GROMACS .gro file of C-alpha atoms in nm:
model
  349
    1MET     CA    1  -2.454   3.282  -0.481
    2MET     CA    2  -2.185   3.551  -0.476
    3ASN     CA    3  -2.018   3.398  -0.170
    4THR     CA    4  -2.013   3.059  -0.338
    5SER     CA    5  -1.848   3.208  -0.649
    6ARG     CA    6  -1.587   3.389  -0.444
    7THR     CA    7  -1.489   3.076  -0.251
    8ALA     CA    8  -1.491   2.859  -0.562
    9SER     CA    9  -1.235   3.080  -0.738
   10PRO     CA   10  -0.959   3.037  -0.474
   11HIS     CA   11  -1.027   2.664  -0.467
   12ARG     CA   12  -0.990   2.643  -0.845
   13ARG     CA   13  -0.673   2.851  -0.839
   14ALA     CA   14  -0.531   2.638  -0.558
   15HIS     CA   15  -0.612   2.321  -0.750
   16LEU     CA   16  -0.436   2.456  -1.060
   17LEU     CA   17  -0.128   2.554  -0.861
   18ALA     CA   18  -0.103   2.209  -0.706
   19ALA     CA   19  -0.152   2.044  -1.046
   20GLY     CA   20   0.118   2.268  -1.193
   21ALA     CA   21   0.359   2.176  -0.915
   22ALA     CA   22   0.291   1.807  -0.976
   23ALA     CA   23   0.354   1.856  -1.350
   24VAL     CA   24   0.692   2.021  -1.281
   25THR     CA   25   0.785   1.732  -1.054
   26VAL     CA   26   0.691   1.464  -1.307
   27GLY     CA   27   0.878   1.640  -1.589
   28LEU     CA   28   1.198   1.680  -1.388
   29TRP     CA   29   1.186   1.325  -1.251
   30ALA     CA   30   1.147   1.194  -1.606
   31SER     CA   31   1.449   1.397  -1.719
   32ALA     CA   32   1.649   1.237  -1.439
   33PHE     CA   33   1.649   0.903  -1.624
   34VAL     CA   34   1.838   1.064  -1.911
   35SER     CA   35   2.094   1.221  -1.675
   36ILE     CA   36   2.141   0.903  -1.473
   37ARG     CA   37   2.236   0.715  -1.790
   38SER     CA   38   2.528   0.953  -1.833
   39ALA     CA   39   2.635   1.000  -1.472
   40GLY     CA   40   2.581   0.633  -1.382
   41ALA     CA   41   2.852   0.526  -1.627
   42ALA     CA   42   3.117   0.713  -1.426
   43TYR     CA   43   2.981   0.709  -1.071
   44SER     CA   44   2.894   0.412  -0.853
   45PRO     CA   45   2.536   0.394  -0.718
   46GLY     CA   46   2.619   0.518  -0.368
   47ALA     CA   47   2.856   0.790  -0.487
   48LEU     CA   48   2.600   0.918  -0.738
   49ALA     CA   49   2.329   0.929  -0.471
   50LEU     CA   50   2.555   1.114  -0.224
   51GLY     CA   51   2.676   1.366  -0.483
   52ARG     CA   52   2.321   1.433  -0.593
   53LEU     CA   53   2.196   1.478  -0.237
   54LEU     CA   54   2.486   1.707  -0.141
   55ALA     CA   55   2.415   1.930  -0.442
   56GLY     CA   56   2.045   1.935  -0.357
   57ALA     CA   57   2.104   2.004   0.012
   58LEU     CA   58   2.339   2.292  -0.072
   59VAL     CA   59   2.077   2.461  -0.289
   60LEU     CA   60   1.791   2.397  -0.048
   61GLY     CA   61   1.999   2.512   0.249
   62ALA     CA   62   2.083   2.839   0.076
   63VAL     CA   63   1.715   2.901   0.000
   64CYS     CA   64   1.628   2.827   0.365
   65VAL     CA   65   1.883   3.083   0.486
   66VAL     CA   66   1.756   3.348   0.245
   67ARG     CA   67   1.394   3.286   0.346
   68GLY     CA   68   1.478   3.273   0.716
   69GLU     CA   69   1.347   2.918   0.765
   70GLY     CA   70   1.436   2.772   1.103
   71LEU     CA   71   1.436   2.416   1.227
   72PRO     CA   72   1.118   2.215   1.173
   73PRO     CA   73   0.886   2.174   1.473
   74ARG     CA   74   0.950   1.869   1.689
   75GLY     CA   75   0.631   1.699   1.575
   76ALA     CA   76   0.749   1.697   1.211
   77TRP     CA   77   1.086   1.530   1.270
   78ARG     CA   78   0.958   1.174   1.273
   79GLY     CA   79   0.811   1.201   0.923
   80ILE     CA   80   1.112   1.397   0.796
   81ALA     CA   81   1.358   1.139   0.933
   82ILE     CA   82   1.169   0.840   0.795
   83SER     CA   83   1.122   0.994   0.451
   84GLY     CA   84   1.485   1.108   0.450
   85VAL     CA   85   1.617   0.760   0.527
   86LEU     CA   86   1.378   0.568   0.302
   87TRP     CA   87   1.319   0.799   0.005
   88PHE     CA   88   1.613   1.040  -0.017
   89GLY     CA   89   1.869   0.786   0.098
   90PHE     CA   90   1.786   0.417   0.052
   91TYR     CA   91   1.562   0.463  -0.253
   92MET     CA   92   1.822   0.651  -0.457
   93VAL     CA   93   2.103   0.405  -0.383
   94ALA     CA   94   1.885   0.100  -0.447
   95LEU     CA   95   1.746   0.240  -0.773
   96ASN     CA   96   2.090   0.344  -0.903
   97TRP     CA   97   2.225  -0.002  -0.822
   98GLY     CA   98   1.920  -0.181  -0.957
   99GLU     CA   99   1.936  -0.001  -1.292
  100GLN     CA  100   2.292  -0.131  -1.335
  101GLN     CA  101   2.168  -0.488  -1.293
  102VAL     CA  102   1.852  -0.487  -1.508
  103ASP     CA  103   1.743  -0.324  -1.831
  104ALA     CA  104   1.549   0.002  -1.824
  105GLY     CA  105   1.218  -0.164  -1.905
  106THR     CA  106   1.237  -0.409  -1.617
  107ALA     CA  107   1.341  -0.134  -1.376
  108ALA     CA  108   1.054   0.091  -1.484
  109LEU     CA  109   0.806  -0.195  -1.454
  110VAL     CA  110   0.912  -0.304  -1.104
  111VAL     CA  111   0.947   0.048  -0.962
  112ASN     CA  112   0.601   0.138  -1.088
  113ILE     CA  113   0.439  -0.078  -0.823
  114GLY     CA  114   0.529   0.213  -0.596
  115PRO     CA  115   0.209   0.415  -0.663
  116ILE     CA  116   0.001   0.105  -0.588
  117LEU     CA  117   0.183   0.060  -0.256
  118ILE     CA  118   0.131   0.431  -0.181
  119ALA     CA  119  -0.242   0.395  -0.237
  120LEU     CA  120  -0.261   0.089  -0.011
  121LEU     CA  121  -0.048   0.243   0.265
  122GLY     CA  122  -0.223   0.579   0.233
  123SER     CA  123  -0.562   0.415   0.270
  124ARG     CA  124  -0.448   0.208   0.567
  125LEU     CA  125  -0.232   0.459   0.757
  126LEU     CA  126  -0.357   0.802   0.645
  127GLY     CA  127  -0.723   0.726   0.579
  128ASP     CA  128  -0.695   0.832   0.213
  129ALA     CA  129  -1.011   0.777   0.014
  130MET     CA  130  -1.001   0.529  -0.274
  131PRO     CA  131  -1.264   0.661  -0.519
  132PRO     CA  132  -1.345   0.448  -0.824
  133ARG     CA  133  -1.186   0.701  -1.061
  134LEU     CA  134  -0.854   0.677  -0.876
  135LEU     CA  135  -0.857   0.296  -0.883
  136ALA     CA  136  -0.957   0.287  -1.250
  137GLY     CA  137  -0.690   0.542  -1.345
  138MET     CA  138  -0.420   0.349  -1.160
  139ALA     CA  139  -0.523   0.026  -1.334
  140VAL     CA  140  -0.501   0.192  -1.677
  141SER     CA  141  -0.166   0.355  -1.597
  142PHE     CA  142  -0.018   0.033  -1.460
  143ALA     CA  143  -0.122  -0.146  -1.778
  144GLY     CA  144   0.061   0.126  -1.969
  145ALA     CA  145   0.370   0.086  -1.749
  146VAL     CA  146   0.365  -0.289  -1.816
  147ALA     CA  147   0.349  -0.222  -2.191
  148VAL     CA  148   0.639   0.025  -2.173
  149GLY     CA  149   0.842  -0.213  -1.958
  150LEU     CA  150   0.788  -0.511  -2.186
  151SER     CA  151   0.868  -0.309  -2.498
  152MET     CA  152   1.193  -0.173  -2.349
  153SER     CA  153   1.313  -0.500  -2.197
  154GLY     CA  154   1.635  -0.616  -2.349
  155GLY     CA  155   1.569  -0.984  -2.293
  156GLY     CA  156   1.829  -1.149  -2.074
  157GLY     CA  157   1.954  -0.824  -1.922
  158SER     CA  158   1.779  -0.883  -1.593
  159SER     CA  159   1.910  -1.040  -1.276
  160VAL     CA  160   1.745  -1.152  -0.957
  161LEU     CA  161   1.953  -0.900  -0.761
  162GLY     CA  162   1.847  -0.616  -0.989
  163VAL     CA  163   1.477  -0.701  -0.964
  164VAL     CA  164   1.503  -0.726  -0.585
  165LEU     CA  165   1.680  -0.389  -0.566
  166CYS     CA  166   1.413  -0.221  -0.780
  167LEU     CA  167   1.144  -0.381  -0.566
  168LEU     CA  168   1.309  -0.252  -0.248
  169ALA     CA  169   1.336   0.091  -0.410
  170ALA     CA  170   0.961   0.088  -0.481
  171VAL     CA  171   0.883  -0.009  -0.121
  172ALA     CA  172   1.115   0.263   0.015
  173TYR     CA  173   0.958   0.520  -0.219
  174ALA     CA  174   0.608   0.433  -0.102
  175GLY     CA  175   0.705   0.435   0.265
  176GLY     CA  176   0.883   0.769   0.228
  177VAL     CA  177   0.585   0.937   0.064
  178VAL     CA  178   0.339   0.814   0.326
  179ALA     CA  179   0.574   0.922   0.608
  180GLN     CA  180   0.624   1.265   0.451
  181LYS     CA  181   0.253   1.347   0.428
  182PRO     CA  182   0.188   1.405   0.805
  183ALA     CA  183   0.513   1.604   0.837
  184LEU     CA  184   0.382   1.852   0.581
  185GLY     CA  185   0.100   1.936   0.821
  186ARG     CA  186   0.345   2.045   1.091
  187ALA     CA  187   0.633   2.205   0.900
  188SER     CA  188   0.671   2.409   0.582
  189VAL     CA  189   0.726   2.248   0.244
  190LEU     CA  190   1.079   2.388   0.230
  191GLN     CA  191   1.166   2.260   0.578
  192VAL     CA  192   1.040   1.909   0.507
  193THR     CA  193   1.225   1.890   0.176
  194THR     CA  194   1.551   2.045   0.296
  195PHE     CA  195   1.591   1.841   0.611
  196GLY     CA  196   1.472   1.523   0.438
  197CYS     CA  197   1.748   1.577   0.183
  198LEU     CA  198   2.001   1.638   0.461
  199VAL     CA  199   1.898   1.317   0.637
  200GLY     CA  200   1.940   1.128   0.310
  201ALA     CA  201   2.286   1.279   0.260
  202VAL     CA  202   2.389   1.172   0.611
  203VAL     CA  203   2.268   0.818   0.540
  204CYS     CA  204   2.484   0.813   0.224
  205LEU     CA  205   2.800   0.952   0.392
  206PRO     CA  206   2.967   0.606   0.395
  207PHE     CA  207   3.000   0.653   0.017
  208ALA     CA  208   3.203   0.976   0.056
  209GLY     CA  209   3.535   0.805  -0.021
  210GLN     CA  210   3.392   0.645  -0.334
  211LEU     CA  211   3.250   0.981  -0.443
  212VAL     CA  212   3.593   1.147  -0.419
  213HIS     CA  213   3.752   0.858  -0.608
  214ASP     CA  214   3.489   0.859  -0.885
  215ALA     CA  215   3.491   1.238  -0.921
  216ALA     CA  216   3.866   1.234  -0.986
  217ASP     CA  217   3.823   1.009  -1.292
  218ALA     CA  218   3.476   1.109  -1.413
  219PRO     CA  219   3.433   1.318  -1.727
  220VAL     CA  220   3.298   1.668  -1.684
  221SER     CA  221   2.969   1.574  -1.852
  222ALA     CA  222   2.902   1.302  -1.593
  223THR     CA  223   2.975   1.537  -1.303
  224LEU     CA  224   2.752   1.807  -1.453
  225ASN     CA  225   2.473   1.552  -1.487
  226MET     CA  226   2.516   1.460  -1.120
  227VAL     CA  227   2.493   1.828  -1.023
  228TYR     CA  228   2.186   1.866  -1.245
  229LEU     CA  229   2.026   1.570  -1.065
  230GLY     CA  230   2.085   1.742  -0.733
  231VAL     CA  231   1.964   2.090  -0.828
  232PHE     CA  232   1.659   2.014  -1.043
  233PRO     CA  233   1.515   1.660  -1.000
  234THR     CA  234   1.606   1.672  -0.628
  235ALA     CA  235   1.601   2.027  -0.486
  236LEU     CA  236   1.334   2.172  -0.715
  237ALA     CA  237   1.125   1.864  -0.798
  238PHE     CA  238   1.107   1.730  -0.444
  239THR     CA  239   0.996   2.076  -0.327
  240THR     CA  240   0.720   2.101  -0.588
  241TRP     CA  241   0.623   1.743  -0.502
  242ALA     CA  242   0.588   1.831  -0.133
  243TYR     CA  243   0.390   2.143  -0.226
  244ALA     CA  244   0.141   1.933  -0.423
  245LEU     CA  245   0.138   1.648  -0.169
  246ALA     CA  246   0.044   1.892   0.110
  247ARG     CA  247  -0.264   1.982  -0.090
  248THR     CA  248  -0.397   1.645  -0.200
  249SER     CA  249  -0.390   1.281  -0.094
  250ALA     CA  250  -0.081   1.058  -0.110
  251SER     CA  251  -0.275   0.812  -0.326
  252ARG     CA  252  -0.363   1.071  -0.589
  253MET     CA  253  -0.007   1.207  -0.600
  254GLY     CA  254   0.132   0.856  -0.633
  255ALA     CA  255  -0.094   0.793  -0.932
  256THR     CA  256   0.036   1.113  -1.094
  257THR     CA  257   0.387   0.967  -1.118
  258TYR     CA  258   0.260   0.716  -1.373
  259ALA     CA  259   0.316   0.995  -1.626
  260VAL     CA  260   0.693   0.952  -1.577
  261PRO     CA  261   0.736   0.645  -1.807
  262ALA     CA  262   0.552   0.822  -2.088
  263LEU     CA  263   0.773   1.130  -2.056
  264VAL     CA  264   1.088   0.915  -2.038
  265VAL     CA  265   0.990   0.756  -2.369
  266LEU     CA  266   0.942   1.101  -2.523
  267MET     CA  267   1.269   1.242  -2.386
  268SER     CA  268   1.465   0.936  -2.496
  269TRP     CA  269   1.320   0.988  -2.843
  270LEU     CA  270   1.410   1.357  -2.852
  271PHE     CA  271   1.750   1.359  -2.679
  272LEU     CA  272   1.890   1.007  -2.721
  273ASP     CA  273   1.750   0.926  -3.067
  274GLU     CA  274   1.587   0.614  -2.924
  275VAL     CA  275   1.287   0.571  -3.154
  276PRO     CA  276   1.006   0.400  -2.959
  277GLY     CA  277   0.807   0.114  -3.105
  278LEU     CA  278   0.431   0.102  -3.135
  279LEU     CA  279   0.393  -0.095  -2.810
  280THR     CA  280   0.606   0.164  -2.626
  281LEU     CA  281   0.401   0.452  -2.765
  282ALA     CA  282   0.074   0.276  -2.680
  283GLY     CA  283   0.197   0.214  -2.325
  284GLY     CA  284   0.294   0.580  -2.286
  285VAL     CA  285  -0.049   0.692  -2.400
  286LEU     CA  286  -0.212   0.453  -2.152
  287CYS     CA  287   0.005   0.592  -1.870
  288LEU     CA  288  -0.104   0.948  -1.946
  289ALA     CA  289  -0.468   0.848  -1.990
  290GLY     CA  290  -0.468   0.671  -1.654
  291VAL     CA  291  -0.322   0.976  -1.482
  292ALA     CA  292  -0.591   1.194  -1.639
  293VAL     CA  293  -0.862   0.959  -1.513
  294SER     CA  294  -0.714   0.929  -1.163
  295ARG     CA  295  -0.690   1.307  -1.122
  296SER     CA  296  -1.031   1.386  -1.271
  297ARG     CA  297  -1.323   1.470  -1.047
  298PRO     CA  298  -1.691   1.401  -1.102
  299ARG     CA  299  -1.889   1.717  -1.170
  300SER     CA  300  -2.114   1.644  -0.877
  301GLY     CA  301  -1.820   1.603  -0.642
  302ALA     CA  302  -1.777   1.967  -0.548
  303THR     CA  303  -1.741   1.877  -0.183
  304GLU     CA  304  -1.470   1.623  -0.254
  305ALA     CA  305  -1.276   1.876  -0.460
  306ALA     CA  306  -1.297   2.141  -0.190
  307VAL     CA  307  -1.126   1.933   0.078
  308PRO     CA  308  -0.768   1.925  -0.058
  309ASP     CA  309  -0.796   2.261  -0.226
  310ALA     CA  310  -0.895   2.437   0.094
  311VAL     CA  311  -0.547   2.381   0.229
  312THR     CA  312  -0.381   2.537  -0.075
  313ALA     CA  313  -0.564   2.863  -0.032
  314GLN     CA  314  -0.425   2.905   0.316
  315GLY     CA  315  -0.058   2.960   0.255
  316PRO     CA  316   0.239   2.986   0.016
  317ALA     CA  317   0.450   2.694  -0.102
  318SER     CA  318   0.702   2.737   0.174
  319GLY     CA  319   0.451   2.718   0.457
  320PRO     CA  320   0.113   2.547   0.429
  321ALA     CA  321  -0.120   2.603   0.719
  322PRO     CA  322  -0.078   2.317   0.970
  323ALA     CA  323  -0.448   2.286   1.040
  324GLY     CA  324  -0.555   2.146   0.705
  325ALA     CA  325  -0.273   1.927   0.580
  326PRO     CA  326  -0.266   1.645   0.837
  327ALA     CA  327  -0.642   1.589   0.815
  328PRO     CA  328  -0.708   1.254   0.642
  329ALA     CA  329  -0.929   1.252   0.335
  330PRO     CA  330  -1.232   1.086   0.500
  331ALA     CA  331  -1.258   1.368   0.755
  332PRO     CA  332  -1.312   1.679   0.544
  333ALA     CA  333  -1.479   1.869   0.825
  334GLN     CA  334  -1.144   1.990   0.962
  335GLY     CA  335  -1.024   2.156   0.639
  336PRO     CA  336  -1.310   2.403   0.598
  337ALA     CA  337  -1.315   2.464   0.972
  338ALA     CA  338  -0.961   2.599   0.950
  339ALA     CA  339  -1.057   2.827   0.660
  340PRO     CA  340  -1.432   2.914   0.661
  341ASP     CA  341  -1.484   3.193   0.367
  342HIS     CA  342  -0.591   1.871   0.103
  343GLY     CA  343  -0.071   1.230  -0.213
  344SER     CA  344   0.405   1.484  -0.605
  345ASP     CA  345   0.458   1.270  -0.966
  346ALA     CA  346   0.846   0.937  -0.863
  347GLU     CA  347   1.156   1.041  -0.938
  348GLN     CA  348   1.103   0.788  -1.023
  349ALA     CA  349   1.465   0.825  -1.073
   0.00000   0.00000   0.00000
């Protein structure tokens, strides 16, 4: 009995740390919508993405130097490169461009198919489990996202191009998350995030001339918002996302990002004086309720809870133990074997 209590405590602490990291990610990604509204008025989509990624890479690179992080192992580069191209690069440009073509409600609605795609890809490619609570929570949250999207739609502000761009952004987001998950089993959280950001910045280098041009004419507030996007919703939030993703399934982390629309509604109310209607508020509540359901665990599912949490107890945020993280959810035997005594809520913006 005493041994069981001693092992349960680290698992609980690990679970709380991962949940806290996911909460930080979701909060910062929600705040990004507010900043993008300001910076996007002065910077073109590609220039904004490049400026944001350069600011994020600078901060992450400095942290890597201070912590003595080297290059990621060879086995992690495939996942880092794919997530860097799809999520850090293509996703940000497509979403910035898409939000200039459609209203905020339509963009939020289309992009929120991303968690569903993550669940499908995670189940197919990573072997993620699809428990009933996760499916039910995602259904409730998606209904909430639909309500928020419909209530915020401006009616006539959408275009086919904008919808297609938001759809491509959702696909790139899902592909990037699923590609990142195996890399986190071979390299540290900081390595995966830093070099993924660098890859994204390289992909966006063709927009360097536009960035210089826009920066010369942009107001200081827009440039500061771009820097904020790079330091907090990118450098910090993507790191806390990777920390949490390394310790749970891609499907569960994807479902967590459904809290973003609810927080965007709240932040718009507080900082932009955009008073939400009843349908918007109801949709936000549904989003949060669905996330709570998807992340809840049945009381009898102690074994299920121990699988992802076992990884967390093995190492700090900058370096999860390689043995536990790459193990797919249906094969829990490998996690405990590595430690006797494991999936992030999108920027979305």
